[in-house]
PDB file of C-alpha atoms in Angstrom:
ATOM      1  CA  MET T   1      17.802  50.428  84.982  1.00 48.00           C
ATOM      2  CA  PRO T   2      18.926  54.163  84.694  1.00 49.00           C
ATOM      3  CA  ASN T   3      16.872  56.802  86.002  1.00 52.00           C
ATOM      4  CA  GLY T   4      15.833  58.110  82.556  1.00 51.00           C
ATOM      5  CA  LEU T   5      14.765  54.834  81.439  1.00 48.00           C
ATOM      6  CA  LYS T   6      12.849  53.879  84.627  1.00 50.00           C
ATOM      7  CA  ARG T   7       9.433  52.440  83.881  1.00 49.00           C
ATOM      8  CA  LYS T   8       6.407  54.394  85.746  1.00 50.00           C
ATOM      9  CA  ASN T   9       3.478  52.775  86.474  1.00 52.00           C
ATOM     10  CA  ASN T  10       4.596  49.714  84.863  1.00 58.00           C
ATOM     11  CA  GLY T  11       4.658  51.425  81.495  1.00 59.00           C
ATOM     12  CA  PHE T  12       7.182  50.706  78.634  1.00 61.00           C
ATOM     13  CA  THR T  13       9.633  53.171  77.388  1.00 72.00           C
ATOM     14  CA  LEU T  14       9.538  54.798  73.855  1.00 70.00           C
ATOM     15  CA  ILE T  15      12.447  52.459  72.763  1.00 72.00           C
ATOM     16  CA  GLU T  16      10.707  49.276  73.790  1.00 65.00           C
ATOM     17  CA  LEU T  17       7.378  50.487  72.353  1.00 66.00           C
ATOM     18  CA  ALA T  18       9.508  51.418  69.034  1.00 69.00           C
ATOM     19  CA  VAL T  19      10.873  48.182  68.891  1.00 66.00           C
ATOM     20  CA  GLY T  20       7.742  46.315  69.382  1.00 67.00           C
ATOM     21  CA  LEU T  21       6.175  48.043  66.524  1.00 70.00           C
ATOM     22  CA  VAL T  22       8.983  46.858  64.354  1.00 68.00           C
ATOM     23  CA  ILE T  23       8.393  43.890  65.276  1.00 71.00           C
ATOM     24  CA  LEU T  24       4.996  43.853  64.653  1.00 70.00           C
ATOM     25  CA  PHE T  25       5.280  45.050  61.184  1.00 66.00           C
ATOM     26  CA  LEU T  26       8.317  42.504  60.470  1.00 67.00           C
ATOM     27  CA  LEU T  27       5.679  39.690  61.512  1.00 64.00           C
ATOM     28  CA  ALA T  28       2.692  41.252  59.225  1.00 60.00           C
ATOM     29  CA  GLY T  29       5.002  41.520  56.270  1.00 60.00           C
ATOM     30  CA  LEU T  30       6.261  37.815  56.522  1.00 58.00           C
ATOM     31  CA  GLY T  31       2.603  36.717  57.055  1.00 57.00           C
ATOM     32  CA  PHE T  32       1.565  38.404  53.929  1.00 53.00           C
ATOM     33  CA  SER T  33       4.320  37.125  51.571  1.00 63.00           C
ATOM     34  CA  LEU T  34       3.266  33.731  53.195  1.00 59.00           C
ATOM     35  CA  ILE T  35      -0.164  34.250  52.355  1.00 59.00           C
ATOM     36  CA  ARG T  36       0.901  35.679  48.745  1.00 63.00           C
ATOM     37  CA  SER T  37       3.066  32.692  48.197  1.00 68.00           C
ATOM     38  CA  ALA T  38       0.284  30.297  49.195  1.00 76.00           C
ATOM     39  CA  SER T  39      -2.263  32.161  47.010  1.00 80.00           C
ATOM     40  CA  GLN T  40      -0.049  31.936  43.914  1.00 81.00           C
ATOM     41  CA  LYS T  41       1.050  28.075  44.295  1.00 87.00           C
ATOM     42  CA  THR T  42      -2.878  27.382  44.608  1.00 88.00           C
ATOM     43  CA  LYS T  43      -3.274  29.204  41.289  1.00 90.00           C
ATOM     44  CA  VAL T  44      -0.429  27.426  39.352  1.00 90.00           C
ATOM     45  CA  ALA T  45      -1.664  23.822  40.699  1.00 91.00           C
ATOM     46  CA  VAL T  46      -5.510  24.792  39.427  1.00 92.00           C
ATOM     47  CA  ALA T  47      -3.675  26.091  35.894  1.00 93.00           C
ATOM     48  CA  LYS T  48      -1.726  22.999  35.600  1.00 93.00           C
ATOM     49  CA  THR T  49      -5.282  21.171  36.425  1.00 93.00           C
ATOM     50  CA  TYR T  50      -7.038  22.800  33.649  1.00 93.00           C
ATOM     51  CA  ILE T  51      -4.171  22.373  31.134  1.00 94.00           C
ATOM     52  CA  ALA T  52      -4.328  18.636  31.730  1.00 93.00           C
ATOM     53  CA  GLN T  53      -7.889  18.261  31.197  1.00 93.00           C
ATOM     54  CA  PHE T  54      -7.722  20.292  28.061  1.00 95.00           C
ATOM     55  CA  ALA T  55      -4.938  18.063  27.179  1.00 94.00           C
ATOM     56  CA  MET T  56      -7.316  14.903  27.685  1.00 94.00           C
ATOM     57  CA  VAL T  57      -9.715  16.597  25.480  1.00 96.00           C
ATOM     58  CA  ILE T  58      -7.538  17.474  22.588  1.00 95.00           C
ATOM     59  CA  ASP T  59      -5.879  14.016  22.628  1.00 94.00           C
ATOM     60  CA  GLY T  60      -9.509  12.571  22.448  1.00 95.00           C
ATOM     61  CA  ILE T  61     -10.500  14.517  19.676  1.00 96.00           C
ATOM     62  CA  ARG T  62      -7.156  13.280  17.746  1.00 94.00           C
ATOM     63  CA  ASN T  63      -8.391   9.578  18.371  1.00 94.00           C
ATOM     64  CA  ASP T  64     -12.086   9.997  17.623  1.00 95.00           C
ATOM     65  CA  CYS T  65     -11.374  12.152  14.331  1.00 94.00           C
ATOM     66  CA  GLY T  66      -7.638  11.407  13.485  1.00 93.00           C
ATOM     67  CA  PHE T  67      -6.555  15.018  14.211  1.00 92.00           C
ATOM     68  CA  TYR T  68      -5.990  17.522  16.754  1.00 94.00           C
ATOM     69  CA  PRO T  69      -8.558  20.596  17.025  1.00 95.00           C
ATOM     70  CA  PRO T  70      -7.547  23.650  14.897  1.00 93.00           C
ATOM     71  CA  SER T  71      -6.010  26.458  16.575  1.00 91.00           C
ATOM     72  CA  GLU T  72      -8.055  29.753  16.540  1.00 81.00           C
ATOM     73  CA  ASN T  73      -5.721  32.914  16.919  1.00 86.00           C
ATOM     74  CA  GLY T  74      -3.831  30.698  19.550  1.00 90.00           C
ATOM     75  CA  ASN T  75      -6.645  29.428  21.728  1.00 92.00           C
ATOM     76  CA  LEU T  76      -8.901  26.598  22.141  1.00 94.00           C
ATOM     77  CA  GLU T  77     -11.719  28.442  21.009  1.00 94.00           C
ATOM     78  CA  SER T  78     -12.529  25.415  18.545  1.00 95.00           C
ATOM     79  CA  LEU T  79     -13.596  23.532  21.456  1.00 95.00           C
ATOM     80  CA  THR T  80     -16.801  25.572  22.167  1.00 95.00           C
ATOM     81  CA  SER T  81     -18.066  24.496  18.792  1.00 94.00           C
ATOM     82  CA  ALA T  82     -21.252  21.932  18.537  1.00 95.00           C
ATOM     83  CA  GLY T  83     -20.202  21.637  14.854  1.00 94.00           C
ATOM     84  CA  PRO T  84     -16.912  20.172  13.267  1.00 92.00           C
ATOM     85  CA  PRO T  85     -14.492  22.982  12.116  1.00 91.00           C
ATOM     86  CA  SER T  86     -14.160  21.108   8.962  1.00 92.00           C
ATOM     87  CA  PRO T  87     -15.608  17.836   7.311  1.00 92.00           C
ATOM     88  CA  LYS T  88     -12.655  15.639   7.825  1.00 92.00           C
ATOM     89  CA  PHE T  89     -13.396  15.707  11.746  1.00 94.00           C
ATOM     90  CA  ARG T  90     -16.138  13.111  11.220  1.00 92.00           C
ATOM     91  CA  GLY T  91     -15.928  12.053  14.997  1.00 93.00           C
ATOM     92  CA  TRP T  92     -16.359  15.524  16.453  1.00 96.00           C
ATOM     93  CA  GLN T  93     -18.552  15.545  19.572  1.00 94.00           C
ATOM     94  CA  GLY T  94     -18.745  19.221  20.316  1.00 92.00           C
ATOM     95  CA  PRO T  95     -18.902  21.241  22.171  1.00 95.00           C
ATOM     96  CA  TYR T  96     -16.624  20.267  24.552  1.00 95.00           C
ATOM     97  CA  PHE T  97     -16.567  23.126  26.665  1.00 94.00           C
ATOM     98  CA  LYS T  98     -19.937  25.558  26.914  1.00 93.00           C
ATOM     99  CA  THR T  99     -17.412  28.282  27.667  1.00 92.00           C
ATOM    100  CA  LEU T 100     -13.495  28.659  27.917  1.00 92.00           C
ATOM    101  CA  PRO T 101     -12.399  28.983  31.418  1.00 93.00           C
ATOM    102  CA  ARG T 102      -9.558  31.409  31.660  1.00 94.00           C
ATOM    103  CA  ASP T 103      -6.277  30.645  33.564  1.00 95.00           C
ATOM    104  CA  PRO T 104      -6.340  31.975  37.561  1.00 94.00           C
ATOM    105  CA  TRP T 105      -4.594  35.109  36.545  1.00 93.00           C
ATOM    106  CA  ARG T 106      -7.890  35.939  34.033  1.00 93.00           C
ATOM    107  CA  ASN T 107      -5.622  35.116  30.654  1.00 93.00           C
ATOM    108  CA  ASP T 108      -6.765  33.028  28.000  1.00 94.00           C
ATOM    109  CA  TYR T 109      -4.964  29.631  27.942  1.00 95.00           C
ATOM    110  CA  PHE T 110      -2.736  29.503  24.442  1.00 95.00           C
ATOM    111  CA  TYR T 111      -3.058  26.575  22.042  1.00 95.00           C
ATOM    112  CA  LEU T 112      -0.564  26.127  19.014  1.00 93.00           C
ATOM    113  CA  ILE T 113      -0.988  23.162  16.611  1.00 91.00           C
ATOM    114  CA  GLN T 114       1.917  21.880  14.541  1.00 89.00           C
ATOM    115  CA  ASN T 115       1.317  19.401  11.617  1.00 90.00           C
ATOM    116  CA  GLY T 116       3.920  17.503   9.449  1.00 93.00           C
ATOM    117  CA  LEU T 117       6.159  17.380  12.310  1.00 94.00           C
ATOM    118  CA  VAL T 118       9.835  15.695  11.533  1.00 96.00           C
ATOM    119  CA  PHE T 119      11.697  17.194  14.521  1.00 96.00           C
ATOM    120  CA  GLY T 120      10.153  18.862  18.070  1.00 93.00           C
ATOM    121  CA  PRO T 121       9.011  20.782  19.502  1.00 93.00           C
ATOM    122  CA  GLN T 122      12.491  21.438  21.465  1.00 94.00           C
ATOM    123  CA  GLU T 123      12.659  23.552  24.273  1.00 93.00           C
ATOM    124  CA  CYS T 124      15.851  25.906  24.000  1.00 96.00           C
ATOM    125  CA  ARG T 125      16.608  27.863  27.094  1.00 94.00           C
ATOM    126  CA  ARG T 126      20.004  28.854  28.642  1.00 92.00           C
ATOM    127  CA  GLN T 127      21.138  27.188  32.159  1.00 87.00           C
ATOM    128  CA  GLN T 128      20.202  29.751  34.890  1.00 81.00           C
ATOM    129  CA  ARG T 129      24.201  30.003  35.667  1.00 81.00           C
ATOM    130  CA  GLY T 130      26.774  29.833  32.854  1.00 82.00           C
ATOM    131  CA  GLY T 131      27.725  30.808  29.510  1.00 91.00           C
ATOM    132  CA  PRO T 132      25.520  30.503  26.296  1.00 96.00           C
ATOM    133  CA  TYR T 133      23.440  27.958  25.498  1.00 97.00           C
ATOM    134  CA  ASP T 134      24.891  25.646  22.574  1.00 98.00           C
ATOM    135  CA  GLU T 135      23.196  22.441  21.304  1.00 98.00           C
ATOM    136  CA  THR T 136      23.085  20.094  18.478  1.00 98.00           C
ATOM    137  CA  PHE T 137      20.486  17.767  17.680  1.00 98.00           C
ATOM    138  CA  VAL T 138      20.781  14.769  15.510  1.00 98.00           C
ATOM    139  CA  PHE T 139      17.807  13.372  13.656  1.00 97.00           C
ATOM    140  CA  ASP T 140      16.693  11.014  10.803  1.00 96.00           C
ATOM    141  CA  SER T 141      14.106  12.013   8.281  1.00 94.00           C
ATOM    142  CA  THR T 142      12.335   9.945   5.629  1.00 92.00           C
ATOM    143  CA  ALA T 143      10.406  13.144   4.293  1.00 90.00           C
ATOM    144  CA  THR T 144      13.565  14.539   2.706  1.00 93.00           C
ATOM    145  CA  GLY T 145      13.541  17.676   0.515  1.00 96.00           C
ATOM    146  CA  ASN T 146      11.576  20.867   1.063  1.00 96.00           C
ATOM    147  CA  ALA T 147      10.499  21.547   4.721  1.00 97.00           C
ATOM    148  CA  GLY T 148      10.085  24.418   7.409  1.00 97.00           C
ATOM    149  CA  LEU T 149      11.628  25.365  10.536  1.00 98.00           C
ATOM    150  CA  ILE T 150       9.675  27.034  12.850  1.00 97.00           C
ATOM    151  CA  ILE T 151      10.328  28.774  16.028  1.00 97.00           C
ATOM    152  CA  GLU T 152       7.835  29.726  18.863  1.00 94.00           C
ATOM    153  CA  ASN T 153       9.666  32.543  20.651  1.00 95.00           C
ATOM    154  CA  PHE T 154       9.057  33.503  24.312  1.00 93.00           C
ATOM    155  CA  LEU T 155      10.899  36.781  24.902  1.00 92.00           C
ATOM    156  CA  VAL T 156      14.693  35.402  23.018  1.00 96.00           C
ATOM    157  CA  ALA T 157      15.976  38.918  21.614  1.00 96.00           C
ATOM    158  CA  SER T 158      19.148  37.069  19.848  1.00 97.00           C
ATOM    159  CA  ALA T 159      19.859  33.431  18.412  1.00 98.00           C
ATOM    160  CA  ARG T 160      21.578  31.785  15.985  1.00 98.00           C
ATOM    161  CA  VAL T 161      19.829  28.293  14.469  1.00 99.00           C
ATOM    162  CA  TRP T 162      22.005  26.093  11.789  1.00 99.00           C
ATOM    163  CA  LEU T 163      20.615  23.304   9.749  1.00 98.00           C
ATOM    164  CA  ASN T 164      23.362  21.022   8.079  1.00 98.00           C
ATOM    165  CA  GLY T 165      25.698  23.775   8.326  1.00 97.00           C
ATOM    166  CA  MET T 166      23.682  26.346   6.734  1.00 98.00           C
ATOM    167  CA  GLU T 167      22.501  29.501   9.090  1.00 98.00           C
ATOM    168  CA  ILE T 168      18.827  29.675   9.166  1.00 98.00           C
ATOM    169  CA  PHE T 169      18.120  32.342  11.581  1.00 98.00           C
ATOM    170  CA  HIS T 170      20.832  35.020  12.753  1.00 97.00           C
ATOM    171  CA  PRO T 171      20.448  37.337  15.536  1.00 97.00           C
ATOM    172  CA  ASN T 172      18.978  40.158  14.022  1.00 96.00           C
ATOM    173  CA  GLN T 173      15.965  37.979  12.963  1.00 97.00           C
ATOM    174  CA  PHE T 174      14.883  37.467  17.012  1.00 97.00           C
ATOM    175  CA  ASN T 175      12.930  40.125  18.378  1.00 93.00           C
ATOM    176  CA  PRO T 176      11.298  39.686  22.115  1.00 91.00           C
ATOM    177  CA  GLN T 177       7.711  41.377  20.370  1.00 89.00           C
ATOM    178  CA  VAL T 178       7.873  38.670  17.550  1.00 92.00           C
ATOM    179  CA  SER T 179       6.544  35.210  18.537  1.00 91.00           C
ATOM    180  CA  HIS T 180       6.499  32.928  15.441  1.00 94.00           C
ATOM    181  CA  LEU T 181       9.538  32.729  13.031  1.00 97.00           C
ATOM    182  CA  GLU T 182       9.343  30.477  10.145  1.00 97.00           C
ATOM    183  CA  ALA T 183      11.960  29.564   7.464  1.00 98.00           C
ATOM    184  CA  ALA T 184      12.059  26.944   4.335  1.00 98.00           C
ATOM    185  CA  VAL T 185      14.436  24.750   4.466  1.00 98.00           C
ATOM    186  CA  THR T 186      15.587  21.411   2.862  1.00 97.00           C
ATOM    187  CA  LEU T 187      15.828  17.962   4.843  1.00 97.00           C
ATOM    188  CA  LEU T 188      18.279  15.268   4.355  1.00 97.00           C
ATOM    189  CA  ALA T 189      18.223  11.549   5.579  1.00 97.00           C
ATOM    190  CA  ARG T 190      20.388  12.621   8.632  1.00 98.00           C
ATOM    191  CA  ASN T 191      20.229  15.922   9.726  1.00 98.00           C
ATOM    192  CA  SER T 192      22.150  18.456  12.474  1.00 98.00           C
ATOM    193  CA  LEU T 193      20.244  20.931  13.925  1.00 98.00           C
ATOM    194  CA  ARG T 194      22.273  23.424  16.349  1.00 98.00           C
ATOM    195  CA  VAL T 195      20.983  26.166  18.309  1.00 98.00           C
ATOM    196  CA  TRP T 196      22.963  28.861  19.875  1.00 98.00           C
ATOM    197  CA  ILE T 197      21.611  31.441  22.362  1.00 98.00           C
ATOM    198  CA  PRO T 198      23.973  33.971  23.690  1.00 97.00           C
ATOM    199  CA  SER T 199      24.857  34.495  27.680  1.00 94.00           C
ATOM    200  CA  ASN T 200      23.193  37.986  28.026  1.00 93.00           C
ATOM    201  CA  VAL T 201      19.663  36.316  27.156  1.00 93.00           C
ATOM    202  CA  GLN T 202      18.157  35.636  30.639  1.00 91.00           C
ATOM    203  CA  HIS T 203      17.316  32.048  31.880  1.00 88.00           C
ATOM    204  CA  SER T 204      13.327  33.088  31.873  1.00 89.00           C
ATOM    205  CA  ASN T 205      13.560  33.618  27.791  1.00 93.00           C
ATOM    206  CA  TYR T 206      13.469  30.798  25.713  1.00 94.00           C
ATOM    207  CA  PHE T 207      12.012  29.308  22.493  1.00 95.00           C
ATOM    208  CA  LEU T 208      10.508  26.127  21.237  1.00 95.00           C
ATOM    209  CA  ILE T 209      12.091  25.009  17.776  1.00 97.00           C
ATOM    210  CA  SER T 210      10.614  22.444  15.468  1.00 97.00           C
ATOM    211  CA  VAL T 211      11.086  21.125  11.773  1.00 97.00           C
ATOM    212  CA  THR T 212       8.106  20.006   9.747  1.00 96.00           C
ATOM    213  CA  SER T 213       7.158  18.537   6.212  1.00 96.00           C
ATOM    214  CA  PRO T 214       4.409  18.288   4.077  1.00 93.00           C
ATOM    215  CA  LEU T 215       5.346  14.779   3.823  1.00 92.00           C
ATOM    216  CA  SER T 216       4.929  13.720   7.672  1.00 92.00           C
ATOM    217  CA  ARG T 217       1.551  13.155   8.905  1.00 88.00           C
ATOM    218  CA  LYS T 218       2.667  13.423  12.454  1.00 91.00           C
ATOM    219  CA  ALA T 219       1.156  16.185  14.458  1.00 91.00           C
ATOM    220  CA  SER T 220       1.707  17.761  17.976  1.00 91.00           C
ATOM    221  CA  TYR T 221       0.565  20.713  20.016  1.00 93.00           C
ATOM    222  CA  ILE T 222       1.795  23.491  22.570  1.00 92.00           C
ATOM    223  CA  LEU T 223      -0.600  24.361  25.199  1.00 94.00           C
ATOM    224  CA  GLY T 224      -0.270  26.494  28.343  1.00 94.00           C
ATOM    225  CA  SER T 225      -0.672  29.500  30.566  1.00 94.00           C
ATOM    226  CA  ARG T 226       1.341  32.629  30.504  1.00 91.00           C
ATOM    227  CA  GLY T 227       1.432  32.664  34.439  1.00 90.00           C
ATOM    228  CA  ALA T 228       1.308  35.502  36.954  1.00 87.00           C
ATOM    229  CA  ASP T 229       2.829  38.173  34.970  1.00 86.00           C
ATOM    230  CA  LYS T 230       0.405  37.184  31.690  1.00 83.00           C
ATOM    231  CA  GLN T 231       3.411  37.523  29.553  1.00 85.00           C
ATOM    232  CA  PRO T 232       6.065  34.833  27.528  1.00 84.00           C
ATOM    233  CA  GLY T 233       8.660  33.543  29.469  1.00 80.00           C
ATOM    234  CA  GLY T 234       9.075  34.844  33.130  1.00 78.00           C
ATOM    235  CA  ASP T 235      10.646  33.022  36.425  1.00 77.00           C
ATOM    236  CA  GLY T 236       8.953  31.827  39.454  1.00 81.00           C
ATOM    237  CA  PHE T 237       5.137  32.034  39.476  1.00 79.00           C
ATOM    238  CA  ALA T 238       5.509  34.160  36.813  1.00 81.00           C
ATOM    239  CA  ALA T 239       6.933  31.369  34.623  1.00 85.00           C
ATOM    240  CA  ASP T 240       5.251  30.073  31.653  1.00 90.00           C
ATOM    241  CA  LEU T 241       3.191  26.822  31.957  1.00 92.00           C
ATOM    242  CA  VAL T 242       3.849  24.983  29.158  1.00 92.00           C
ATOM    243  CA  TRP T 243       2.176  21.486  28.304  1.00 92.00           C
ATOM    244  CA  LEU T 244       3.973  19.157  25.446  1.00 85.00           C
ATOM    245  CA  PRO T 245       2.120  16.055  24.582  1.00 84.00           C
ATOM    246  CA  GLY T 246       4.903  12.818  24.705  1.00 65.00           C
ATOM    247  CA  GLN T 247       4.165   9.509  22.605  1.00 45.00           C
ATOM    248  CA  ALA T 248       1.735   8.043  25.879  1.00 44.00           C
ATOM    249  CA  THR T 249       1.184  11.007  28.060  1.00 50.00           C
ATOM    250  CA  GLY T 250       1.946  15.044  27.882  1.00 56.00           C
ATOM    251  CA  SER T 251       4.431  16.914  30.651  1.00 62.00           C
ATOM    252  CA  PHE T 252       5.078  20.132  31.576  1.00 65.00           C
ATOM    253  CA  ARG T 253       8.244  21.710  30.548  1.00 64.00           C
TER     254      ARG T 253
END
């Protein structure tokens, strides 16, 4: 070892101390990142558990009363009511919750009810890599005539939607701050619904599209959490946790 770097009394050189401190800082940062990731994974698991429990209660009310519970300002507040929301809920057994728990990020769970469904709700989202989203859905309907086309928007700033060749929504109608879009449409016995989202829209932003008719008795709901960022859309731990019920069981989208 050169004389200039020779240890005295078995001590360490300044260079060795500096390298040691850098390693300690790196290990500390790595440990914090792992702890934070584990914490967020736990929060996601807790949120999914609560959402699944809410879904069981909502589906149970549908079985008992024949209707899904109403959405109060986009949330589940109706589940805390002892009395039925309206006389038609004859099998109501509330309150189902004394108080509504918030998600692990201290935000309210959201709940949107859709009655008279003919199509959807269908998630429309660009792939993480690639060009624009361009998808056509074909569906039959016995409820022909007057209907509604509904979009629950999660931060999409531009898109086009056609029904049976007629443009219903164009890019200027989309705004990340507007979460709900609705338009009157006319249904045929067989319908073609085309959705186009440009490539400059982030993968984390999406919308759910549905078609409803006053002649249809089918209903559905959208239930979930906004995730760590408490905002619509998002990736990773900030992604929305959205539950869409199926014919037998629901699933996260």
